[in-house]
Amino acid sequence: MLKDLLKAFTSIKELKNFILKYEHLIAYLFFGVLTTLINLISFWVFSRFTAVETIPATVIAWIIAVIFAFVTNKIWVFKSKNKSRRETTREIINFLIARIITLFVEVFIMWLMVDHFHHDKLIWKLLCNVITVVLNYLFSKLFVFRVSHLPKNKVKK
């Protein structure tokens, strides 16, 4: 991928090829950043302006971010064509299972680093988001949306 990225800067054609080849990854990163911002802002609002403690604020922020992430992942990132109620239900359940796993990872890290070791909660919230973005991508690609519907090579030669 790094080689392709460097090559993308050599011409407009190579840039277009790069974008086509890595379209779902680029979309995931874009919406992942938006999801992370939603998560961080929600956490900040609940932990700063209410009496909500670290862990409940983390969970509330997570719920808001997960709803946003499911919609954007289904429609724009992995472009799921599943229209049936059964398949959509399967996607929702698998998405929630994957996100619950990463929620537990995030809650554990926040508990350990903020509540136990008393480190800065916003810094650790940001670090947790980096970890969960990577894990969530892998779960979504391999388990939830199964990208078999994506063309193997959309790059024009």
N, C-alpha and C. Protein backbone atom coordinates (compact mmCIF):
# COMPACT_ATOMS: atom_id res chain seq x y z
N MET A 1 0.82 -1.19 0.00
CA MET A 1 0.00 0.00 0.00
C MET A 1 0.87 1.26 0.00
N LEU A 2 1.97 1.24 0.76
CA LEU A 2 2.86 2.41 0.80
C LEU A 2 3.43 2.69 -0.57
N LYS A 3 3.81 1.63 -1.28
CA LYS A 3 4.32 1.79 -2.64
C LYS A 3 3.26 2.42 -3.54
N ASP A 4 2.01 1.95 -3.41
CA ASP A 4 0.90 2.51 -4.19
C ASP A 4 0.66 3.97 -3.83
N LEU A 5 0.78 4.30 -2.56
CA LEU A 5 0.58 5.68 -2.11
C LEU A 5 1.63 6.60 -2.71
N LEU A 6 2.88 6.18 -2.66
CA LEU A 6 3.95 6.99 -3.25
C LEU A 6 3.76 7.15 -4.75
N LYS A 7 3.36 6.08 -5.41
CA LYS A 7 3.12 6.11 -6.85
C LYS A 7 1.97 7.05 -7.19
N ALA A 8 0.99 7.17 -6.30
CA ALA A 8 -0.18 8.01 -6.53
C ALA A 8 0.18 9.47 -6.72
N PHE A 9 1.32 9.87 -6.19
CA PHE A 9 1.74 11.27 -6.31
C PHE A 9 2.49 11.56 -7.60
N THR A 10 2.63 10.56 -8.47
CA THR A 10 3.38 10.77 -9.71
C THR A 10 2.53 11.30 -10.85
N SER A 11 1.22 11.04 -10.81
CA SER A 11 0.35 11.55 -11.87
C SER A 11 -1.11 11.49 -11.41
N ILE A 12 -1.94 12.21 -12.12
CA ILE A 12 -3.38 12.19 -11.83
C ILE A 12 -3.94 10.79 -12.05
N LYS A 13 -3.49 10.12 -13.10
CA LYS A 13 -3.96 8.76 -13.39
C LYS A 13 -3.62 7.82 -12.24
N GLU A 14 -2.40 7.91 -11.73
CA GLU A 14 -2.00 7.04 -10.62
C GLU A 14 -2.79 7.37 -9.35
N LEU A 15 -3.08 8.65 -9.14
CA LEU A 15 -3.90 9.05 -7.98
C LEU A 15 -5.30 8.46 -8.10
N LYS A 16 -5.89 8.53 -9.28
CA LYS A 16 -7.22 7.94 -9.50
C LYS A 16 -7.18 6.44 -9.26
N ASN A 17 -6.14 5.78 -9.76
CA ASN A 17 -6.00 4.33 -9.55
C ASN A 17 -5.89 4.00 -8.07
N PHE A 18 -5.13 4.80 -7.34
CA PHE A 18 -4.97 4.59 -5.90
C PHE A 18 -6.31 4.71 -5.19
N ILE A 19 -7.05 5.76 -5.53
CA ILE A 19 -8.35 5.99 -4.90
C ILE A 19 -9.31 4.85 -5.22
N LEU A 20 -9.32 4.39 -6.46
CA LEU A 20 -10.19 3.28 -6.83
C LEU A 20 -9.79 1.99 -6.13
N LYS A 21 -8.50 1.74 -6.04
CA LYS A 21 -8.01 0.50 -5.43
C LYS A 21 -8.29 0.45 -3.93
N TYR A 22 -8.16 1.60 -3.26
CA TYR A 22 -8.30 1.64 -1.80
C TYR A 22 -9.55 2.41 -1.36
N GLU A 23 -10.55 2.45 -2.22
CA GLU A 23 -11.75 3.25 -1.95
C GLU A 23 -12.39 2.93 -0.60
N HIS A 24 -12.59 1.65 -0.29
CA HIS A 24 -13.27 1.32 0.97
C HIS A 24 -12.40 1.63 2.18
N LEU A 25 -11.09 1.51 2.04
CA LEU A 25 -10.19 1.84 3.15
C LEU A 25 -10.17 3.35 3.39
N ILE A 26 -10.13 4.12 2.32
CA ILE A 26 -10.16 5.59 2.43
C ILE A 26 -11.48 6.03 3.06
N ALA A 27 -12.59 5.45 2.61
CA ALA A 27 -13.90 5.79 3.18
C ALA A 27 -13.95 5.40 4.65
N TYR A 28 -13.39 4.22 4.99
CA TYR A 28 -13.40 3.80 6.39
C TYR A 28 -12.60 4.77 7.25
N LEU A 29 -11.46 5.20 6.77
CA LEU A 29 -10.65 6.15 7.54
C LEU A 29 -11.38 7.48 7.71
N PHE A 30 -12.02 7.95 6.64
CA PHE A 30 -12.76 9.21 6.71
C PHE A 30 -13.89 9.12 7.73
N PHE A 31 -14.74 8.08 7.60
CA PHE A 31 -15.85 7.94 8.53
C PHE A 31 -15.38 7.51 9.91
N GLY A 32 -14.24 6.83 9.96
CA GLY A 32 -13.65 6.49 11.25
C GLY A 32 -13.23 7.73 12.02
N VAL A 33 -12.68 8.71 11.30
CA VAL A 33 -12.31 9.97 11.94
C VAL A 33 -13.57 10.68 12.44
N LEU A 34 -14.61 10.70 11.62
CA LEU A 34 -15.87 11.33 12.06
C LEU A 34 -16.46 10.60 13.27
N THR A 35 -16.42 9.27 13.24
CA THR A 35 -16.93 8.49 14.37
C THR A 35 -16.12 8.78 15.62
N THR A 36 -14.81 8.86 15.46
CA THR A 36 -13.93 9.18 16.59
C THR A 36 -14.25 10.56 17.15
N LEU A 37 -14.46 11.53 16.28
CA LEU A 37 -14.82 12.88 16.75
C LEU A 37 -16.16 12.86 17.49
N ILE A 38 -17.12 12.13 16.96
CA ILE A 38 -18.41 12.02 17.64
C ILE A 38 -18.23 11.38 19.01
N ASN A 39 -17.42 10.32 19.07
CA ASN A 39 -17.15 9.63 20.32
C ASN A 39 -16.46 10.58 21.32
N LEU A 40 -15.42 11.26 20.86
CA LEU A 40 -14.67 12.17 21.75
C LEU A 40 -15.52 13.34 22.24
N ILE A 41 -16.25 13.95 21.32
CA ILE A 41 -17.08 15.10 21.70
C ILE A 41 -18.19 14.67 22.66
N SER A 42 -18.82 13.53 22.37
CA SER A 42 -19.87 13.02 23.27
C SER A 42 -19.30 12.73 24.65
N PHE A 43 -18.14 12.08 24.68
CA PHE A 43 -17.49 11.77 25.96
C PHE A 43 -17.17 13.06 26.71
N TRP A 44 -16.61 14.04 26.02
CA TRP A 44 -16.23 15.31 26.63
C TRP A 44 -17.46 16.02 27.20
N VAL A 45 -18.55 16.06 26.42
CA VAL A 45 -19.76 16.73 26.88
C VAL A 45 -20.31 16.06 28.14
N PHE A 46 -20.41 14.73 28.11
CA PHE A 46 -20.98 14.03 29.26
C PHE A 46 -20.06 14.06 30.48
N SER A 47 -18.75 13.98 30.27
CA SER A 47 -17.85 13.96 31.42
C SER A 47 -17.55 15.37 31.94
N ARG A 48 -17.69 16.36 31.10
CA ARG A 48 -17.35 17.74 31.51
C ARG A 48 -18.56 18.51 32.05
N PHE A 49 -19.70 18.36 31.41
CA PHE A 49 -20.85 19.20 31.72
C PHE A 49 -21.95 18.49 32.50
N THR A 50 -21.74 17.24 32.83
CA THR A 50 -22.71 16.51 33.65
C THR A 50 -21.94 15.83 34.78
N ALA A 51 -22.65 15.19 35.64
CA ALA A 51 -22.01 14.49 36.76
C ALA A 51 -21.68 13.04 36.39
N VAL A 52 -21.69 12.73 35.11
CA VAL A 52 -21.43 11.37 34.65
C VAL A 52 -19.95 11.05 34.83
N GLU A 53 -19.67 9.90 35.43
CA GLU A 53 -18.29 9.45 35.66
C GLU A 53 -17.67 8.93 34.36
N THR A 54 -16.40 8.57 34.43
CA THR A 54 -15.63 8.16 33.26
C THR A 54 -16.25 6.98 32.51
N ILE A 55 -16.57 5.92 33.21
CA ILE A 55 -17.07 4.71 32.54
C ILE A 55 -18.45 4.92 31.92
N PRO A 56 -19.44 5.47 32.64
CA PRO A 56 -20.73 5.73 31.99
C PRO A 56 -20.61 6.71 30.81
N ALA A 57 -19.75 7.72 30.93
CA ALA A 57 -19.55 8.66 29.82
C ALA A 57 -18.95 7.95 28.62
N THR A 58 -18.05 7.01 28.87
CA THR A 58 -17.45 6.22 27.79
C THR A 58 -18.52 5.39 27.09
N VAL A 59 -19.41 4.77 27.86
CA VAL A 59 -20.46 3.92 27.29
C VAL A 59 -21.46 4.76 26.49
N ILE A 60 -21.88 5.89 27.01
CA ILE A 60 -22.83 6.76 26.30
C ILE A 60 -22.22 7.24 24.99
N ALA A 61 -20.97 7.68 25.04
CA ALA A 61 -20.28 8.13 23.83
C ALA A 61 -20.17 6.99 22.82
N TRP A 62 -19.91 5.80 23.33
CA TRP A 62 -19.80 4.62 22.48
C TRP A 62 -21.11 4.34 21.75
N ILE A 63 -22.23 4.39 22.45
CA ILE A 63 -23.54 4.11 21.84
C ILE A 63 -23.82 5.10 20.71
N ILE A 64 -23.59 6.36 20.95
CA ILE A 64 -23.82 7.38 19.93
C ILE A 64 -22.93 7.14 18.72
N ALA A 65 -21.66 6.85 18.96
CA ALA A 65 -20.71 6.61 17.87
C ALA A 65 -21.04 5.34 17.10
N VAL A 66 -21.49 4.30 17.77
CA VAL A 66 -21.80 3.03 17.11
C VAL A 66 -22.98 3.17 16.15
N ILE A 67 -23.98 3.91 16.54
CA ILE A 67 -25.12 4.13 15.65
C ILE A 67 -24.65 4.83 14.37
N PHE A 68 -23.86 5.88 14.53
CA PHE A 68 -23.32 6.60 13.38
C PHE A 68 -22.45 5.67 12.53
N ALA A 69 -21.59 4.89 13.18
CA ALA A 69 -20.66 4.01 12.47
C ALA A 69 -21.38 2.93 11.67
N PHE A 70 -22.42 2.33 12.24
CA PHE A 70 -23.13 1.28 11.50
C PHE A 70 -23.70 1.82 10.20
N VAL A 71 -24.37 2.95 10.28
CA VAL A 71 -24.99 3.52 9.09
C VAL A 71 -23.94 3.86 8.04
N THR A 72 -22.87 4.54 8.44
CA THR A 72 -21.85 4.93 7.46
C THR A 72 -21.09 3.73 6.91
N ASN A 73 -20.80 2.74 7.76
CA ASN A 73 -20.10 1.54 7.29
C ASN A 73 -20.96 0.76 6.30
N LYS A 74 -22.21 0.59 6.62
CA LYS A 74 -23.11 -0.19 5.76
C LYS A 74 -23.29 0.48 4.40
N ILE A 75 -23.54 1.78 4.41
CA ILE A 75 -23.90 2.47 3.18
C ILE A 75 -22.68 2.89 2.37
N TRP A 76 -21.72 3.56 2.98
CA TRP A 76 -20.64 4.19 2.22
C TRP A 76 -19.30 3.47 2.26
N VAL A 77 -19.01 2.74 3.31
CA VAL A 77 -17.69 2.10 3.39
C VAL A 77 -17.70 0.75 2.70
N PHE A 78 -18.51 -0.16 3.20
CA PHE A 78 -18.52 -1.51 2.65
C PHE A 78 -19.63 -1.71 1.62
N LYS A 79 -20.45 -0.68 1.43
CA LYS A 79 -21.50 -0.66 0.41
C LYS A 79 -22.31 -1.95 0.39
N SER A 80 -22.80 -2.30 1.55
CA SER A 80 -23.57 -3.53 1.69
C SER A 80 -24.84 -3.46 0.84
N LYS A 81 -25.03 -4.47 0.05
CA LYS A 81 -26.21 -4.54 -0.81
C LYS A 81 -27.33 -5.36 -0.17
N ASN A 82 -27.09 -5.83 1.05
CA ASN A 82 -28.10 -6.63 1.74
C ASN A 82 -29.34 -5.78 2.03
N LYS A 83 -30.43 -6.18 1.43
CA LYS A 83 -31.69 -5.46 1.61
C LYS A 83 -32.68 -6.26 2.45
N SER A 84 -32.49 -7.56 2.52
CA SER A 84 -33.45 -8.38 3.25
C SER A 84 -33.36 -8.09 4.75
N ARG A 85 -34.48 -8.26 5.40
CA ARG A 85 -34.54 -8.04 6.84
C ARG A 85 -33.60 -9.00 7.56
N ARG A 86 -33.55 -10.24 7.09
CA ARG A 86 -32.69 -11.26 7.72
C ARG A 86 -31.21 -10.87 7.63
N GLU A 87 -30.77 -10.49 6.45
CA GLU A 87 -29.36 -10.12 6.26
C GLU A 87 -29.01 -8.84 7.01
N THR A 88 -29.90 -7.87 6.99
CA THR A 88 -29.65 -6.63 7.72
C THR A 88 -29.59 -6.90 9.22
N THR A 89 -30.47 -7.76 9.70
CA THR A 89 -30.45 -8.13 11.12
C THR A 89 -29.13 -8.82 11.46
N ARG A 90 -28.67 -9.71 10.58
CA ARG A 90 -27.38 -10.38 10.79
C ARG A 90 -26.25 -9.35 10.87
N GLU A 91 -26.27 -8.39 9.96
CA GLU A 91 -25.24 -7.35 9.98
C GLU A 91 -25.29 -6.54 11.28
N ILE A 92 -26.47 -6.16 11.70
CA ILE A 92 -26.60 -5.38 12.94
C ILE A 92 -26.09 -6.17 14.13
N ILE A 93 -26.50 -7.43 14.24
CA ILE A 93 -26.07 -8.26 15.37
C ILE A 93 -24.56 -8.45 15.35
N ASN A 94 -24.00 -8.80 14.19
CA ASN A 94 -22.55 -8.99 14.10
C ASN A 94 -21.79 -7.70 14.37
N PHE A 95 -22.34 -6.59 13.88
CA PHE A 95 -21.71 -5.28 14.13
C PHE A 95 -21.70 -4.99 15.62
N LEU A 96 -22.84 -5.22 16.28
CA LEU A 96 -22.92 -4.97 17.72
C LEU A 96 -21.99 -5.89 18.51
N ILE A 97 -21.91 -7.15 18.13
CA ILE A 97 -20.99 -8.08 18.81
C ILE A 97 -19.55 -7.57 18.69
N ALA A 98 -19.17 -7.21 17.47
CA ALA A 98 -17.80 -6.71 17.25
C ALA A 98 -17.56 -5.43 18.05
N ARG A 99 -18.53 -4.53 18.04
CA ARG A 99 -18.36 -3.27 18.76
C ARG A 99 -18.38 -3.47 20.27
N ILE A 100 -19.14 -4.43 20.75
CA ILE A 100 -19.14 -4.71 22.19
C ILE A 100 -17.78 -5.24 22.62
N ILE A 101 -17.17 -6.07 21.79
CA ILE A 101 -15.82 -6.55 22.09
C ILE A 101 -14.86 -5.37 22.22
N THR A 102 -14.91 -4.45 21.25
CA THR A 102 -13.99 -3.31 21.33
C THR A 102 -14.39 -2.34 22.43
N LEU A 103 -15.68 -2.29 22.78
CA LEU A 103 -16.10 -1.48 23.93
C LEU A 103 -15.43 -1.99 25.20
N PHE A 104 -15.45 -3.31 25.40
CA PHE A 104 -14.81 -3.87 26.59
C PHE A 104 -13.31 -3.58 26.60
N VAL A 105 -12.69 -3.64 25.44
CA VAL A 105 -11.26 -3.29 25.36
C VAL A 105 -11.07 -1.83 25.78
N GLU A 106 -11.91 -0.94 25.24
CA GLU A 106 -11.81 0.48 25.56
C GLU A 106 -12.10 0.76 27.03
N VAL A 107 -13.15 0.17 27.56
CA VAL A 107 -13.50 0.39 28.97
C VAL A 107 -12.38 -0.11 29.88
N PHE A 108 -11.82 -1.27 29.56
CA PHE A 108 -10.73 -1.80 30.37
C PHE A 108 -9.53 -0.86 30.35
N ILE A 109 -9.15 -0.38 29.17
CA ILE A 109 -8.01 0.54 29.07
C ILE A 109 -8.30 1.83 29.82
N MET A 110 -9.51 2.38 29.67
CA MET A 110 -9.87 3.62 30.37
C MET A 110 -9.85 3.40 31.89
N TRP A 111 -10.39 2.28 32.34
CA TRP A 111 -10.37 1.99 33.77
C TRP A 111 -8.93 1.89 34.27
N LEU A 112 -8.11 1.14 33.56
CA LEU A 112 -6.73 0.92 33.98
C LEU A 112 -5.93 2.23 33.99
N MET A 113 -5.98 2.95 32.90
CA MET A 113 -5.11 4.12 32.75
C MET A 113 -5.66 5.37 33.44
N VAL A 114 -6.98 5.54 33.49
CA VAL A 114 -7.56 6.76 34.08
C VAL A 114 -7.94 6.54 35.55
N ASP A 115 -8.76 5.55 35.79
CA ASP A 115 -9.23 5.35 37.16
C ASP A 115 -8.18 4.73 38.08
N HIS A 116 -7.39 3.82 37.54
CA HIS A 116 -6.40 3.13 38.38
C HIS A 116 -5.07 3.89 38.45
N PHE A 117 -4.52 4.29 37.28
CA PHE A 117 -3.22 4.97 37.26
C PHE A 117 -3.34 6.49 37.23
N HIS A 118 -4.55 7.02 37.12
CA HIS A 118 -4.83 8.47 37.19
C HIS A 118 -4.13 9.28 36.10
N HIS A 119 -4.10 8.73 34.89
CA HIS A 119 -3.57 9.47 33.75
C HIS A 119 -4.68 10.33 33.14
N ASP A 120 -4.30 11.22 32.25
CA ASP A 120 -5.25 12.14 31.62
C ASP A 120 -6.31 11.37 30.81
N LYS A 121 -7.58 11.64 31.11
CA LYS A 121 -8.64 10.87 30.48
C LYS A 121 -8.85 11.20 29.01
N LEU A 122 -8.64 12.44 28.59
CA LEU A 122 -8.82 12.76 27.17
C LEU A 122 -7.71 12.17 26.31
N ILE A 123 -6.49 12.18 26.81
CA ILE A 123 -5.39 11.56 26.07
C ILE A 123 -5.65 10.07 25.91
N TRP A 124 -6.04 9.41 26.98
CA TRP A 124 -6.30 7.98 26.90
C TRP A 124 -7.55 7.66 26.09
N LYS A 125 -8.51 8.56 26.11
CA LYS A 125 -9.69 8.37 25.26
C LYS A 125 -9.28 8.40 23.79
N LEU A 126 -8.41 9.32 23.44
CA LEU A 126 -7.91 9.41 22.06
C LEU A 126 -7.12 8.16 21.69
N LEU A 127 -6.23 7.71 22.56
CA LEU A 127 -5.46 6.50 22.29
C LEU A 127 -6.37 5.27 22.16
N CYS A 128 -7.37 5.19 23.00
CA CYS A 128 -8.33 4.08 22.90
C CYS A 128 -9.04 4.10 21.55
N ASN A 129 -9.35 5.28 21.07
CA ASN A 129 -10.02 5.38 19.78
C ASN A 129 -9.15 4.89 18.64
N VAL A 130 -7.87 5.14 18.69
CA VAL A 130 -6.96 4.63 17.65
C VAL A 130 -6.99 3.09 17.65
N ILE A 131 -6.90 2.51 18.82
CA ILE A 131 -6.94 1.05 18.94
C ILE A 131 -8.26 0.49 18.43
N THR A 132 -9.36 1.11 18.82
CA THR A 132 -10.66 0.58 18.42
C THR A 132 -10.94 0.78 16.93
N VAL A 133 -10.43 1.85 16.33
CA VAL A 133 -10.61 2.04 14.88
C VAL A 133 -9.99 0.88 14.11
N VAL A 134 -8.79 0.49 14.48
CA VAL A 134 -8.12 -0.62 13.81
C VAL A 134 -8.88 -1.93 14.02
N LEU A 135 -9.23 -2.21 15.26
CA LEU A 135 -9.97 -3.45 15.55
C LEU A 135 -11.34 -3.46 14.86
N ASN A 136 -12.03 -2.34 14.88
CA ASN A 136 -13.35 -2.28 14.26
C ASN A 136 -13.29 -2.48 12.75
N TYR A 137 -12.26 -1.95 12.10
CA TYR A 137 -12.10 -2.16 10.66
C TYR A 137 -11.94 -3.65 10.37
N LEU A 138 -11.06 -4.30 11.11
CA LEU A 138 -10.83 -5.73 10.89
C LEU A 138 -12.10 -6.54 11.11
N PHE A 139 -12.80 -6.27 12.20
CA PHE A 139 -14.05 -6.99 12.47
C PHE A 139 -15.09 -6.73 11.37
N SER A 140 -15.24 -5.47 10.96
CA SER A 140 -16.23 -5.14 9.94
C SER A 140 -15.92 -5.80 8.60
N LYS A 141 -14.66 -5.76 8.22
CA LYS A 141 -14.26 -6.32 6.93
C LYS A 141 -14.36 -7.84 6.92
N LEU A 142 -13.91 -8.48 7.98
CA LEU A 142 -13.81 -9.94 7.99
C LEU A 142 -15.06 -10.64 8.52
N PHE A 143 -15.84 -9.95 9.35
CA PHE A 143 -16.91 -10.63 10.08
C PHE A 143 -18.29 -10.04 9.80
N VAL A 144 -18.41 -8.74 9.70
CA VAL A 144 -19.73 -8.11 9.64
C VAL A 144 -20.23 -7.97 8.21
N PHE A 145 -19.51 -7.23 7.38
CA PHE A 145 -20.00 -6.90 6.05
C PHE A 145 -19.41 -7.79 4.96
N ARG A 146 -18.45 -8.60 5.28
CA ARG A 146 -17.85 -9.54 4.32
C ARG A 146 -17.77 -8.93 2.94
N VAL A 147 -16.65 -8.40 2.60
CA VAL A 147 -16.49 -7.59 1.39
C VAL A 147 -16.40 -8.39 0.10
N SER A 148 -16.99 -9.55 0.06
CA SER A 148 -16.95 -10.36 -1.16
C SER A 148 -17.63 -9.66 -2.34
N HIS A 149 -18.50 -8.70 -2.07
CA HIS A 149 -19.19 -7.98 -3.13
C HIS A 149 -18.31 -6.92 -3.78
N LEU A 150 -17.17 -6.59 -3.17
CA LEU A 150 -16.29 -5.59 -3.75
C LEU A 150 -15.45 -6.22 -4.85
N PRO A 151 -15.28 -5.53 -5.99
CA PRO A 151 -14.43 -6.06 -7.05
C PRO A 151 -13.00 -6.23 -6.54
N LYS A 152 -12.35 -7.29 -6.98
CA LYS A 152 -10.98 -7.54 -6.53
C LYS A 152 -10.03 -6.49 -7.05
N ASN A 153 -10.26 -6.00 -8.27
CA ASN A 153 -9.35 -5.02 -8.83
C ASN A 153 -10.13 -4.05 -9.70
N LYS A 154 -10.37 -2.86 -9.16
CA LYS A 154 -11.08 -1.84 -9.91
C LYS A 154 -10.11 -0.89 -10.61
N VAL A 155 -8.81 -1.17 -10.49
CA VAL A 155 -7.80 -0.27 -11.03
C VAL A 155 -7.68 -0.46 -12.53
N LYS A 156 -7.67 0.66 -13.24
CA LYS A 156 -7.48 0.61 -14.69
C LYS A 156 -5.99 0.56 -14.98
N LYS A 157 -5.62 -0.30 -15.87
CA LYS A 157 -4.20 -0.45 -16.22
C LYS A 157 -3.86 0.37 -17.43
